[in-house]
Amino acid sequence: MSFKARYECFNGCPGAVYPLDEVIYRCRECGGLLDVVHDMDGLRGHDAATWKSIFDGRRGTTTWPYGSGVWSKKEWVLPGVDAEAIVSMCEGNTNLFWAERFGRELGMSDLWVKLCGNTHTGSFKDLGMTALVSQVNHMRRRGVNIPAVGCASTGDTSAALAAYCAAADIPAVVFLPADRISLAQLVQPLANGALVLSLDTDFDGCMKLIQDVVSRIPIYLANSMNSLRLEGQKTVAIEIVQQFDWEVPDWVIVPGGNLGNVYALGKGFLMMRELGLTRRLPRIVCAQAHNANPLYRAYRDGFATYAPMQAEQTLASAIQIGDPVSIHRAIRSLQAHDGVVEEATEDELMDASARADRTGMFCCPHTGVALAALIKLRANGTIGPKERTVVVSTAHGLKFADTKSAYHAGTLEGLACNQANPPVAMPPDADRVLDLLQERLKL
Ligand SMILES: *Cc1c(COP(=O)(O)O)cnc(C)c1O
Ligand SMILES: [Zn+2]
C-alpha cells in the first residue's frame, strides 16, 4: 500500500499544492502558512483496528526506523521519506505516568503527566526535528541544493536541530538571543558542532533576522513556520491515546509560545478521529506565561481580536514570544477542541513547578506554566475531580537547573519563591547536626 502527503495552503488557496520535496515555507498565492495534508483515502486502506495493531506492534522494536515514537507512525507523519534517509535517535515513546500524589493535592483522581522531555535532547522539539531533518536529508540525497539548515530559537529548537543535523552530517546554524537561554541550552548546539550566533535581541528579533538571511542564501529554515516539524510533534497526541489503550482523555494541557504545538496536538487528535481510531476529541488547554500572553488576550476577547505584543522576560524562556507564527492555526485548533487558554505569572509558574517537584517530579518552567493553569482550572471547577487530565511536560527539568537552583536559593528577583527549599550549611559537628535534625524532622 502506498501513502502520500503534500503541502497545501492553510488558508485554502485553490491550486496552492506543493510537493514535500520542494523548498517552500509559505503559500505562493497568499503568503500564508502551509500545512502537510495526508491522502486520507489512502490511509483508509487500513481500517482502525489494523492501524492500532500496526502501531502497537512497533512498540519497543529495533526494526529501523519504527523504534522511534515518531517513525512508528511513519505513514501518518512523512510517508514519502525513504527509510535510509531517516535521521532518528529513537525519540518519543516517552513515559506517561499517573501523578497520584499531586492529583490528590489538587482534589483530582485521574491526573497524568506525559514526560516529553525524557528524550534525546531533553525537550519535545526532538519529535519535530527528526521529521524535518529526515525530510532535508531525503532531499539532499536526491540532489536538492541545501548546504545548511538554520533556525532562530529560544533554546530547545536549536539543541534539537544541532543534534539531528550532526547525526546526519548536515551543517547547522542557530540564531540565539544572547543571555536569554539556559546554560544547558547554550552548550547543546555548541557541543554538537553547530555554528552558534549569539545575538543581542529577543526571539522575535532573531526570527526576523533569520527570515531576512534565508531569503538571500539557500539555508533551509527549520522554524515552526515550517510545517514539517508539526507532523512529528503531532505524534504526542497519538502516543497519549495509544498509551491509554486507545482511549481519549478528557483534557490535555500544553504550554504555548509560538503555538505550533497546540495546533499539532489538535491535528493528531483530529486525524485519529477521522480515521476511526477514536470517537471523540479531548478539550485542549493552552497555558501561556502572563508576560508573553497574546493568545490569552485574544481568548479573553472570544478570539474576536488578536494583536501581537512585546513579550516581557519570563523564566519560561522557550515561550517568551509576543508574535507567535502559528496564532491563527492555534485558534482554529482550540475552537475545534472546545479549548481554554489560561495564563500564569512568574510566581505562579515557579511555585506550581516547585509544588509538583515536592511530589517527586522535576519540572521545567514551561511545564510549570501548564501546572499553574491546571491548578487554576481545577480550583474554579472547569476541570472536574474525576476528569482524566494529561499535562504535557515539554522539557526536562535538568535543562533549567540554573533557574531552579536560584528559586530554591530564593534569589530570583521579584519572586516570592514560596516553596523554596534551600540547603542548610553546617559545620561537620555531630551535636549541631543532631539539633538540626531533631528540630526539622520533629523527632
Ligand atoms: C517550544 C517549547 C514550548 C512551546 O511550543 P510552541 O509550539 O512554541 O507553542 C513549550 N515548552 C518548551 C520546553 C518548548 O521548547
Ligand atoms: Zn494561500
CSV table of C-alpha atoms and ligand atoms in Angstrom, one decimal:
chain,number,residue,atom,x,y,z
A,1,MET,CA,0.0,0.0,0.0
A,2,SER,CA,1.3,3.5,-0.7
A,3,PHE,CA,0.7,6.6,1.3
A,4,LYS,CA,1.1,10.2,0.2
A,5,ALA,CA,1.3,13.7,1.7
A,6,ARG,CA,1.8,17.1,0.3
A,7,TYR,CA,1.7,20.8,1.2
A,8,GLU,CA,-1.4,22.8,0.9
A,9,CYS,CA,-2.1,26.4,1.8
A,10,PHE,CA,-3.6,26.7,5.3
A,11,ASN,CA,-5.9,29.4,4.1
A,12,GLY,CA,-7.2,27.1,1.4
A,13,CYS,CA,-6.0,28.9,-1.7
A,14,PRO,CA,-7.1,26.7,-4.6
A,15,GLY,CA,-4.2,25.3,-6.6
A,16,ALA,CA,-1.7,26.1,-3.8
A,17,VAL,CA,-0.5,22.5,-3.7
A,18,TYR,CA,3.2,21.7,-3.4
A,19,PRO,CA,5.3,18.5,-3.1
A,20,LEU,CA,7.0,18.0,0.2
A,21,ASP,CA,10.3,17.6,-1.8
A,22,GLU,CA,10.2,21.3,-2.6
A,23,VAL,CA,11.9,24.0,-0.6
A,24,ILE,CA,8.9,26.2,0.3
A,25,TYR,CA,7.7,27.7,3.5
A,26,ARG,CA,4.7,29.8,2.5
A,27,CYS,CA,1.8,29.8,0.0
A,28,ARG,CA,2.8,31.4,-3.3
A,29,GLU,CA,-0.7,32.8,-3.7
A,30,CYS,CA,-1.3,34.5,-0.3
A,31,GLY,CA,1.9,34.2,1.7
A,32,GLY,CA,0.1,32.2,4.4
A,33,LEU,CA,1.5,29.1,6.2
A,34,LEU,CA,1.5,25.7,4.6
A,35,ASP,CA,0.0,22.6,6.1
A,36,VAL,CA,1.1,19.0,5.4
A,37,VAL,CA,-2.0,17.3,4.2
A,38,HIS,CA,-2.2,13.5,4.0
A,39,ASP,CA,-4.1,11.4,1.5
A,40,MET,CA,-6.8,10.3,3.9
A,41,ASP,CA,-8.4,8.0,1.4
A,42,GLY,CA,-5.1,6.2,1.0
A,43,LEU,CA,-4.8,5.9,4.8
A,44,ARG,CA,-8.3,4.5,4.9
A,45,GLY,CA,-6.9,1.5,3.1
A,46,HIS,CA,-6.3,0.1,6.5
A,47,ASP,CA,-9.2,0.1,9.0
A,48,ALA,CA,-8.8,1.5,12.5
A,49,ALA,CA,-8.1,-1.9,14.1
A,50,THR,CA,-5.3,-2.6,11.6
A,51,TRP,CA,-3.7,0.8,12.3
A,52,LYS,CA,-3.9,0.2,16.0
A,53,SER,CA,-2.3,-3.2,15.7
A,54,ILE,CA,0.4,-1.9,13.3
A,55,PHE,CA,1.3,0.9,15.8
A,56,ASP,CA,1.1,-1.4,18.8
A,57,GLY,CA,3.3,-4.0,17.1
A,58,ARG,CA,6.1,-1.5,16.6
A,59,ARG,CA,6.4,-0.5,20.3
A,60,GLY,CA,9.9,-1.2,21.6
A,61,THR,CA,11.1,-2.7,18.3
A,62,THR,CA,14.6,-2.2,17.0
A,63,THR,CA,13.5,-2.6,13.4
A,64,TRP,CA,14.6,0.6,11.7
A,65,PRO,CA,13.0,3.2,11.8
A,66,TYR,CA,10.0,2.0,13.8
A,67,GLY,CA,11.5,2.0,17.3
A,68,SER,CA,11.1,5.8,17.3
A,69,GLY,CA,7.9,7.1,18.7
A,70,VAL,CA,7.6,9.4,15.7
A,71,TRP,CA,8.6,6.9,13.0
A,72,SER,CA,6.4,4.1,14.4
A,73,LYS,CA,3.7,6.3,12.9
A,74,LYS,CA,5.7,6.9,9.7
A,75,GLU,CA,2.7,6.5,7.3
A,76,TRP,CA,0.9,9.3,9.2
A,77,VAL,CA,3.9,11.5,9.5
A,78,LEU,CA,6.0,11.7,6.4
A,79,PRO,CA,5.2,8.6,4.3
A,80,GLY,CA,7.4,9.7,1.4
A,81,VAL,CA,10.8,9.8,3.2
A,82,ASP,CA,13.0,6.8,2.3
A,83,ALA,CA,13.8,4.7,5.4
A,84,GLU,CA,17.5,5.1,4.7
A,85,ALA,CA,17.2,8.9,4.8
A,86,ILE,CA,15.5,9.0,8.2
A,87,VAL,CA,17.6,10.7,10.9
A,88,SER,CA,16.4,9.3,14.2
A,89,MET,CA,17.8,8.9,17.7
A,90,CYS,CA,14.8,6.9,19.0
A,91,GLU,CA,12.9,10.0,20.1
A,92,GLY,CA,9.4,9.8,21.6
A,93,ASN,CA,7.9,6.8,23.3
A,94,THR,CA,8.1,8.9,26.5
A,95,ASN,CA,6.5,7.8,29.7
A,96,LEU,CA,3.0,8.9,30.7
A,97,PHE,CA,2.6,8.5,34.4
A,98,TRP,CA,-0.2,8.8,37.0
A,99,ALA,CA,0.6,11.8,39.1
A,100,GLU,CA,-1.3,10.3,42.0
A,101,ARG,CA,0.0,12.5,44.9
A,102,PHE,CA,-0.1,15.8,43.1
A,103,GLY,CA,-3.5,15.0,41.7
A,104,ARG,CA,-4.7,14.2,45.3
A,105,GLU,CA,-3.4,17.5,46.5
A,106,LEU,CA,-5.5,19.2,43.8
A,107,GLY,CA,-8.6,17.1,44.5
A,108,MET,CA,-8.4,15.0,41.4
A,109,SER,CA,-8.1,11.3,40.9
A,110,ASP,CA,-7.0,10.9,37.3
A,111,LEU,CA,-4.1,13.3,36.6
A,112,TRP,CA,-1.3,12.2,34.3
A,113,VAL,CA,1.9,13.7,33.2
A,114,LYS,CA,3.4,13.0,29.7
A,115,LEU,CA,7.1,13.4,30.1
A,116,CYS,CA,8.0,14.6,26.6
A,117,GLY,CA,11.3,16.0,27.9
A,118,ASN,CA,12.6,12.4,28.5
A,119,THR,CA,14.1,12.3,25.0
A,120,HIS,CA,17.3,12.7,23.1
A,121,THR,CA,18.0,16.5,23.7
A,122,GLY,CA,15.7,16.9,26.6
A,123,SER,CA,12.7,18.6,25.0
A,124,PHE,CA,9.8,17.6,22.9
A,125,LYS,CA,11.3,19.5,20.0
A,126,ASP,CA,13.1,16.3,19.0
A,127,LEU,CA,9.8,14.9,17.7
A,128,GLY,CA,9.5,17.6,15.1
A,129,MET,CA,13.2,17.9,14.4
A,130,THR,CA,13.6,14.2,13.4
A,131,ALA,CA,10.8,14.7,10.9
A,132,LEU,CA,12.3,17.9,9.4
A,133,VAL,CA,16.0,16.8,9.3
A,134,SER,CA,14.9,13.5,7.8
A,135,GLN,CA,13.0,15.3,5.0
A,136,VAL,CA,16.0,17.5,4.4
A,137,ASN,CA,18.3,14.5,4.3
A,138,HIS,CA,16.0,12.9,1.8
A,139,MET,CA,16.0,16.0,-0.4
A,140,ARG,CA,19.8,16.3,-0.2
A,141,ARG,CA,20.2,12.7,-1.2
A,142,ARG,CA,18.1,13.5,-4.3
A,143,GLY,CA,20.3,16.4,-5.3
A,144,VAL,CA,18.4,19.4,-3.9
A,145,ASN,CA,20.8,22.2,-3.0
A,146,ILE,CA,20.5,22.6,0.8
A,147,PRO,CA,24.0,23.5,2.1
A,148,ALA,CA,22.9,24.1,5.7
A,149,VAL,CA,19.8,24.2,8.0
A,150,GLY,CA,19.2,27.1,10.3
A,151,CYS,CA,16.8,28.2,13.0
A,152,ALA,CA,16.1,31.0,15.4
A,153,SER,CA,15.4,29.6,18.8
A,154,THR,CA,14.7,30.1,22.4
A,155,GLY,CA,17.0,27.2,23.1
A,156,ASP,CA,15.3,23.9,22.7
A,157,THR,CA,14.8,24.0,18.9
A,158,SER,CA,18.5,24.8,18.3
A,159,ALA,CA,19.5,22.0,20.6
A,160,ALA,CA,17.4,19.5,18.6
A,161,LEU,CA,18.4,20.9,15.3
A,162,ALA,CA,22.1,20.8,16.1
A,163,ALA,CA,21.9,17.2,17.3
A,164,TYR,CA,19.9,15.8,14.4
A,165,CYS,CA,22.0,17.7,11.8
A,166,ALA,CA,25.1,16.4,13.5
A,167,ALA,CA,23.8,12.8,13.3
A,168,ALA,CA,23.3,13.3,9.5
A,169,ASP,CA,26.4,15.3,8.9
A,170,ILE,CA,24.4,18.4,7.7
A,171,PRO,CA,25.8,21.8,8.7
A,172,ALA,CA,23.5,23.7,11.2
A,173,VAL,CA,23.3,27.4,12.0
A,174,VAL,CA,21.4,28.7,15.1
A,175,PHE,CA,20.4,32.2,16.0
A,176,LEU,CA,20.0,32.6,19.7
A,177,PRO,CA,19.0,35.6,21.9
A,178,ALA,CA,22.1,36.4,24.0
A,179,ASP,CA,21.7,35.9,27.8
A,180,ARG,CA,18.1,34.7,27.4
A,181,ILE,CA,18.6,30.9,27.3
A,182,SER,CA,19.8,28.4,29.9
A,183,LEU,CA,23.4,27.3,30.1
A,184,ALA,CA,22.4,23.7,29.2
A,185,GLN,CA,20.5,25.0,26.1
A,186,LEU,CA,23.5,27.0,25.0
A,187,VAL,CA,26.0,24.2,25.4
A,188,GLN,CA,24.0,21.7,23.5
A,189,PRO,CA,24.4,23.2,20.0
A,190,LEU,CA,28.0,24.1,20.8
A,191,ALA,CA,28.7,20.5,21.7
A,192,ASN,CA,27.0,19.2,18.5
A,193,GLY,CA,29.2,21.5,16.4
A,194,ALA,CA,26.5,23.9,15.1
A,195,LEU,CA,27.5,27.5,14.1
A,196,VAL,CA,26.0,29.4,17.0
A,197,LEU,CA,25.2,33.1,16.6
A,198,SER,CA,24.5,34.8,19.9
A,199,LEU,CA,22.5,38.0,19.1
A,200,ASP,CA,21.7,41.0,21.2
A,201,THR,CA,17.9,40.8,20.7
A,202,ASP,CA,15.0,38.6,21.8
A,203,PHE,CA,13.5,35.6,20.0
A,204,ASP,CA,11.2,37.7,17.8
A,205,GLY,CA,14.3,39.7,16.7
A,206,CYS,CA,16.2,36.5,15.9
A,207,MET,CA,13.3,35.3,13.9
A,208,LYS,CA,13.1,38.4,11.8
A,209,LEU,CA,16.8,38.3,11.1
A,210,ILE,CA,16.9,34.7,10.0
A,211,GLN,CA,14.0,35.2,7.7
A,212,ASP,CA,15.9,38.0,6.0
A,213,VAL,CA,19.0,35.9,5.8
A,214,VAL,CA,17.4,32.8,4.3
A,215,SER,CA,15.7,34.9,1.6
A,216,ARG,CA,19.3,35.7,0.3
A,217,ILE,CA,21.1,32.4,0.7
A,218,PRO,CA,19.8,28.8,0.5
A,219,ILE,CA,19.9,27.9,4.2
A,220,TYR,CA,16.9,25.7,4.9
A,221,LEU,CA,14.7,27.2,7.6
A,222,ALA,CA,13.8,24.9,10.5
A,223,ASN,CA,11.5,27.2,12.4
A,224,SER,CA,8.0,26.2,13.2
A,225,MET,CA,6.5,28.1,10.3
A,226,ASN,CA,8.0,25.1,8.6
A,227,SER,CA,5.1,22.7,8.8
A,228,LEU,CA,7.2,19.5,8.6
A,229,ARG,CA,8.1,19.7,12.3
A,230,LEU,CA,4.4,19.7,13.3
A,231,GLU,CA,4.0,16.3,11.7
A,232,GLY,CA,6.4,14.9,14.3
A,233,GLN,CA,5.0,17.0,17.1
A,234,LYS,CA,1.5,15.7,16.5
A,235,THR,CA,2.6,12.2,17.5
A,236,VAL,CA,2.4,13.3,21.1
A,237,ALA,CA,-1.4,13.1,20.8
A,238,ILE,CA,-1.3,9.7,19.1
A,239,GLU,CA,1.1,8.4,21.7
A,240,ILE,CA,-1.0,9.6,24.6
A,241,VAL,CA,-4.1,7.9,23.3
A,242,GLN,CA,-2.2,4.7,22.4
A,243,GLN,CA,-0.8,4.6,26.0
A,244,PHE,CA,-4.4,4.7,27.3
A,245,ASP,CA,-5.2,1.7,25.1
A,246,TRP,CA,-6.7,4.0,22.5
A,247,GLU,CA,-9.0,5.9,24.9
A,248,VAL,CA,-9.1,9.7,24.7
A,249,PRO,CA,-8.5,11.7,27.9
A,250,ASP,CA,-10.9,14.5,28.9
A,251,TRP,CA,-8.3,17.3,29.0
A,252,VAL,CA,-4.8,17.9,27.6
A,253,ILE,CA,-2.8,20.9,28.9
A,254,VAL,CA,0.2,22.2,27.0
A,255,PRO,CA,2.3,25.3,27.4
A,256,GLY,CA,2.3,27.6,24.3
A,257,GLY,CA,4.6,30.2,22.8
A,258,ASN,CA,4.9,30.1,19.1
A,259,LEU,CA,1.8,27.9,19.2
A,260,GLY,CA,2.8,25.3,16.7
A,261,ASN,CA,2.4,22.6,19.3
A,262,VAL,CA,-1.1,23.4,20.4
A,263,TYR,CA,-2.1,23.1,16.7
A,264,ALA,CA,0.0,19.9,16.2
A,265,LEU,CA,-1.6,18.3,19.2
A,266,GLY,CA,-5.1,19.1,17.9
A,267,LYS,CA,-4.1,17.8,14.4
A,268,GLY,CA,-3.1,14.4,15.9
A,269,PHE,CA,-6.4,14.1,17.8
A,270,LEU,CA,-8.4,15.1,14.7
A,271,MET,CA,-6.5,12.6,12.5
A,272,MET,CA,-7.2,9.7,14.9
A,273,ARG,CA,-10.9,10.6,14.9
A,274,GLU,CA,-11.1,10.9,11.1
A,275,LEU,CA,-9.5,7.5,10.6
A,276,GLY,CA,-11.8,5.9,13.2
A,277,LEU,CA,-9.2,5.1,15.9
A,278,THR,CA,-11.1,7.3,18.3
A,279,ARG,CA,-14.6,8.7,18.5
A,280,ARG,CA,-14.2,12.0,20.4
A,281,LEU,CA,-11.8,14.8,21.0
A,282,PRO,CA,-10.3,15.9,24.3
A,283,ARG,CA,-10.6,19.5,25.4
A,284,ILE,CA,-7.3,21.3,25.0
A,285,VAL,CA,-5.8,23.9,27.3
A,286,CYS,CA,-3.1,26.2,26.1
A,287,ALA,CA,-1.2,27.7,29.0
A,288,GLN,CA,0.8,30.9,28.5
A,289,ALA,CA,3.1,32.9,30.7
A,290,HIS,CA,1.4,36.2,31.7
A,291,ASN,CA,4.5,38.0,30.4
A,292,ALA,CA,4.0,36.6,26.9
A,293,ASN,CA,0.3,36.0,26.5
A,294,PRO,CA,-1.0,37.3,23.2
A,295,LEU,CA,-3.2,34.1,22.8
A,296,TYR,CA,-4.7,34.5,26.2
A,297,ARG,CA,-5.6,38.1,25.5
A,298,ALA,CA,-7.3,37.0,22.2
A,299,TYR,CA,-9.1,34.2,24.1
A,300,ARG,CA,-10.4,36.6,26.8
A,301,ASP,CA,-11.9,38.5,23.9
A,302,GLY,CA,-13.6,35.4,22.4
A,303,PHE,CA,-10.9,35.3,19.7
A,304,ALA,CA,-12.6,38.3,18.1
A,305,THR,CA,-9.4,40.3,18.0
A,306,TYR,CA,-5.7,39.4,18.1
A,307,ALA,CA,-2.7,41.7,18.5
A,308,PRO,CA,1.0,40.8,18.7
A,309,MET,CA,2.7,42.2,21.8
A,310,GLN,CA,6.2,42.9,23.0
A,311,ALA,CA,6.9,39.9,25.2
A,312,GLU,CA,8.3,40.6,28.6
A,313,GLN,CA,11.0,38.5,30.2
A,314,THR,CA,9.8,35.2,31.6
A,315,LEU,CA,11.6,32.3,33.3
A,316,ALA,CA,9.6,30.1,30.9
A,317,SER,CA,12.1,31.3,28.3
A,318,ALA,CA,11.0,28.9,25.5
A,319,ILE,CA,7.6,30.6,25.4
A,320,GLN,CA,8.7,34.2,25.6
A,321,ILE,CA,7.2,35.0,22.2
A,322,GLY,CA,5.0,38.0,21.5
A,323,ASP,CA,4.2,37.4,17.9
A,324,PRO,CA,3.5,33.7,17.5
A,325,VAL,CA,3.8,32.4,14.0
A,326,SER,CA,1.1,29.8,14.4
A,327,ILE,CA,-1.5,32.1,16.1
A,328,HIS,CA,-4.3,31.5,13.6
A,329,ARG,CA,-4.0,27.8,13.3
A,330,ALA,CA,-3.7,27.5,17.1
A,331,ILE,CA,-7.0,29.4,17.4
A,332,ARG,CA,-8.7,27.2,14.9
A,333,SER,CA,-7.4,24.1,16.7
A,334,LEU,CA,-8.6,25.4,20.1
A,335,GLN,CA,-12.0,26.1,18.7
A,336,ALA,CA,-12.3,22.6,17.3
A,337,HIS,CA,-11.4,21.2,20.8
A,338,ASP,CA,-13.6,23.4,22.9
A,339,GLY,CA,-10.3,24.8,24.1
A,340,VAL,CA,-9.4,27.0,27.0
A,341,VAL,CA,-6.5,29.4,27.4
A,342,GLU,CA,-5.0,30.1,30.8
A,343,GLU,CA,-2.1,32.2,32.0
A,344,ALA,CA,0.5,32.1,34.8
A,345,THR,CA,2.5,34.8,36.4
A,346,GLU,CA,6.2,34.2,37.2
A,347,ASP,CA,5.4,33.4,40.8
A,348,GLU,CA,2.6,31.0,39.8
A,349,LEU,CA,4.6,29.1,37.3
A,350,MET,CA,7.7,28.7,39.6
A,351,ASP,CA,5.5,27.8,42.6
A,352,ALA,CA,3.5,25.3,40.6
A,353,SER,CA,6.6,23.7,39.3
A,354,ALA,CA,8.1,23.5,42.8
A,355,ARG,CA,4.8,22.1,44.3
A,356,ALA,CA,4.9,19.3,41.7
A,357,ASP,CA,8.6,18.7,42.4
A,358,ARG,CA,7.7,18.1,46.0
A,359,THR,CA,5.6,15.2,44.8
A,360,GLY,CA,8.6,13.6,43.1
A,361,MET,CA,8.6,15.4,39.7
A,362,PHE,CA,11.3,17.7,38.4
A,363,CYS,CA,9.6,20.2,36.2
A,364,CYS,CA,10.9,22.8,33.7
A,365,PRO,CA,9.3,26.3,34.0
A,366,HIS,CA,7.2,25.7,30.9
A,367,THR,CA,5.7,22.6,32.5
A,368,GLY,CA,5.2,24.9,35.5
A,369,VAL,CA,3.0,27.2,33.3
A,370,ALA,CA,0.9,24.2,32.4
A,371,LEU,CA,0.7,23.1,36.0
A,372,ALA,CA,-0.3,26.6,37.2
A,373,ALA,CA,-3.1,26.5,34.6
A,374,LEU,CA,-4.2,23.1,35.9
A,375,ILE,CA,-4.3,24.4,39.5
A,376,LYS,CA,-6.4,27.4,38.5
A,377,LEU,CA,-8.8,25.4,36.3
A,378,ARG,CA,-9.2,22.7,38.9
A,379,ALA,CA,-9.8,25.4,41.6
A,380,ASN,CA,-12.5,27.1,39.6
A,381,GLY,CA,-14.2,23.8,38.7
A,382,THR,CA,-13.5,24.0,35.0
A,383,ILE,CA,-11.7,20.7,35.3
A,384,GLY,CA,-13.7,18.2,37.4
A,385,PRO,CA,-12.4,16.0,40.1
A,386,LYS,CA,-12.7,12.8,38.1
A,387,GLU,CA,-11.9,14.0,34.7
A,388,ARG,CA,-8.8,12.4,33.1
A,389,THR,CA,-6.3,15.1,32.6
A,390,VAL,CA,-2.9,14.9,30.9
A,391,VAL,CA,-0.3,17.6,31.4
A,392,VAL,CA,2.3,17.7,28.6
A,393,SER,CA,5.7,18.2,30.2
A,394,THR,CA,7.7,19.7,27.4
A,395,ALA,CA,11.3,19.7,28.6
A,396,HIS,CA,13.5,18.0,31.1
A,397,GLY,CA,13.9,20.0,34.4
A,398,LEU,CA,17.6,19.5,34.3
A,399,LYS,CA,17.8,21.8,31.3
A,400,PHE,CA,16.8,24.6,33.7
A,401,ALA,CA,18.9,23.7,36.7
A,402,ASP,CA,20.1,27.3,36.9
A,403,THR,CA,16.6,28.8,37.3
A,404,LYS,CA,15.5,26.1,39.7
A,405,SER,CA,18.6,26.4,41.9
A,406,ALA,CA,18.0,30.2,42.0
A,407,TYR,CA,14.4,29.6,43.1
A,408,HIS,CA,15.5,27.3,46.0
A,409,ALA,CA,18.2,29.8,47.0
A,410,GLY,CA,15.4,32.5,47.0
A,411,THR,CA,17.5,34.7,44.7
A,412,LEU,CA,15.0,35.2,41.8
A,413,GLU,CA,14.5,38.9,41.6
A,414,GLY,CA,10.9,40.0,42.3
A,415,LEU,CA,9.7,36.4,43.1
A,416,ALA,CA,8.5,35.2,46.5
A,417,CYS,CA,9.9,31.7,46.0
A,418,ASN,CA,7.2,30.4,48.3
A,419,GLN,CA,8.2,26.7,48.0
A,420,ALA,CA,12.0,27.3,48.3
A,421,ASN,CA,13.9,24.5,50.0
A,422,PRO,CA,17.4,25.9,50.4
A,423,PRO,CA,20.4,23.8,51.5
A,424,VAL,CA,21.4,24.1,55.2
A,425,ALA,CA,25.1,25.0,55.6
A,426,MET,CA,26.5,23.3,58.7
A,427,PRO,CA,29.9,22.7,60.3
A,428,PRO,CA,30.7,18.9,60.4
A,429,ASP,CA,29.7,18.7,64.0
A,430,ALA,CA,27.5,15.8,65.2
A,431,ASP,CA,25.8,17.7,68.0
A,432,ARG,CA,24.9,20.6,65.8
A,433,VAL,CA,23.6,18.2,63.1
A,434,LEU,CA,21.5,16.3,65.7
A,435,ASP,CA,20.0,19.5,67.0
A,436,LEU,CA,19.0,20.5,63.5
A,437,LEU,CA,17.6,17.0,62.6
A,438,GLN,CA,15.5,17.0,65.8
A,439,GLU,CA,14.1,20.4,65.0
A,440,ARG,CA,13.4,19.9,61.4
A,441,LEU,CA,12.1,16.3,61.5
A,442,LYS,CA,10.3,17.0,64.8
A,443,LEU,CA,11.9,14.0,66.4
B,1,LIG,C1,8.9,25.1,22.1
B,1,LIG,C2,8.5,24.8,23.5
B,1,LIG,C3,7.2,25.1,24.0
B,1,LIG,C4,6.2,25.8,23.2
B,1,LIG,O1,5.8,25.2,21.9
B,1,LIG,P1,5.2,26.2,20.8
B,1,LIG,O2,4.9,25.3,19.7
B,1,LIG,O3,6.3,27.2,20.5
B,1,LIG,O4,4.0,26.8,21.4
B,1,LIG,C5,6.9,24.8,25.3
B,1,LIG,N1,7.9,24.2,26.1
B,1,LIG,C6,9.1,24.0,25.7
B,1,LIG,C7,10.1,23.4,26.7
B,1,LIG,C8,9.5,24.3,24.4
B,1,LIG,O5,10.8,24.0,24.0
B,2,ZN,ZN,-2.6,30.7,0.2
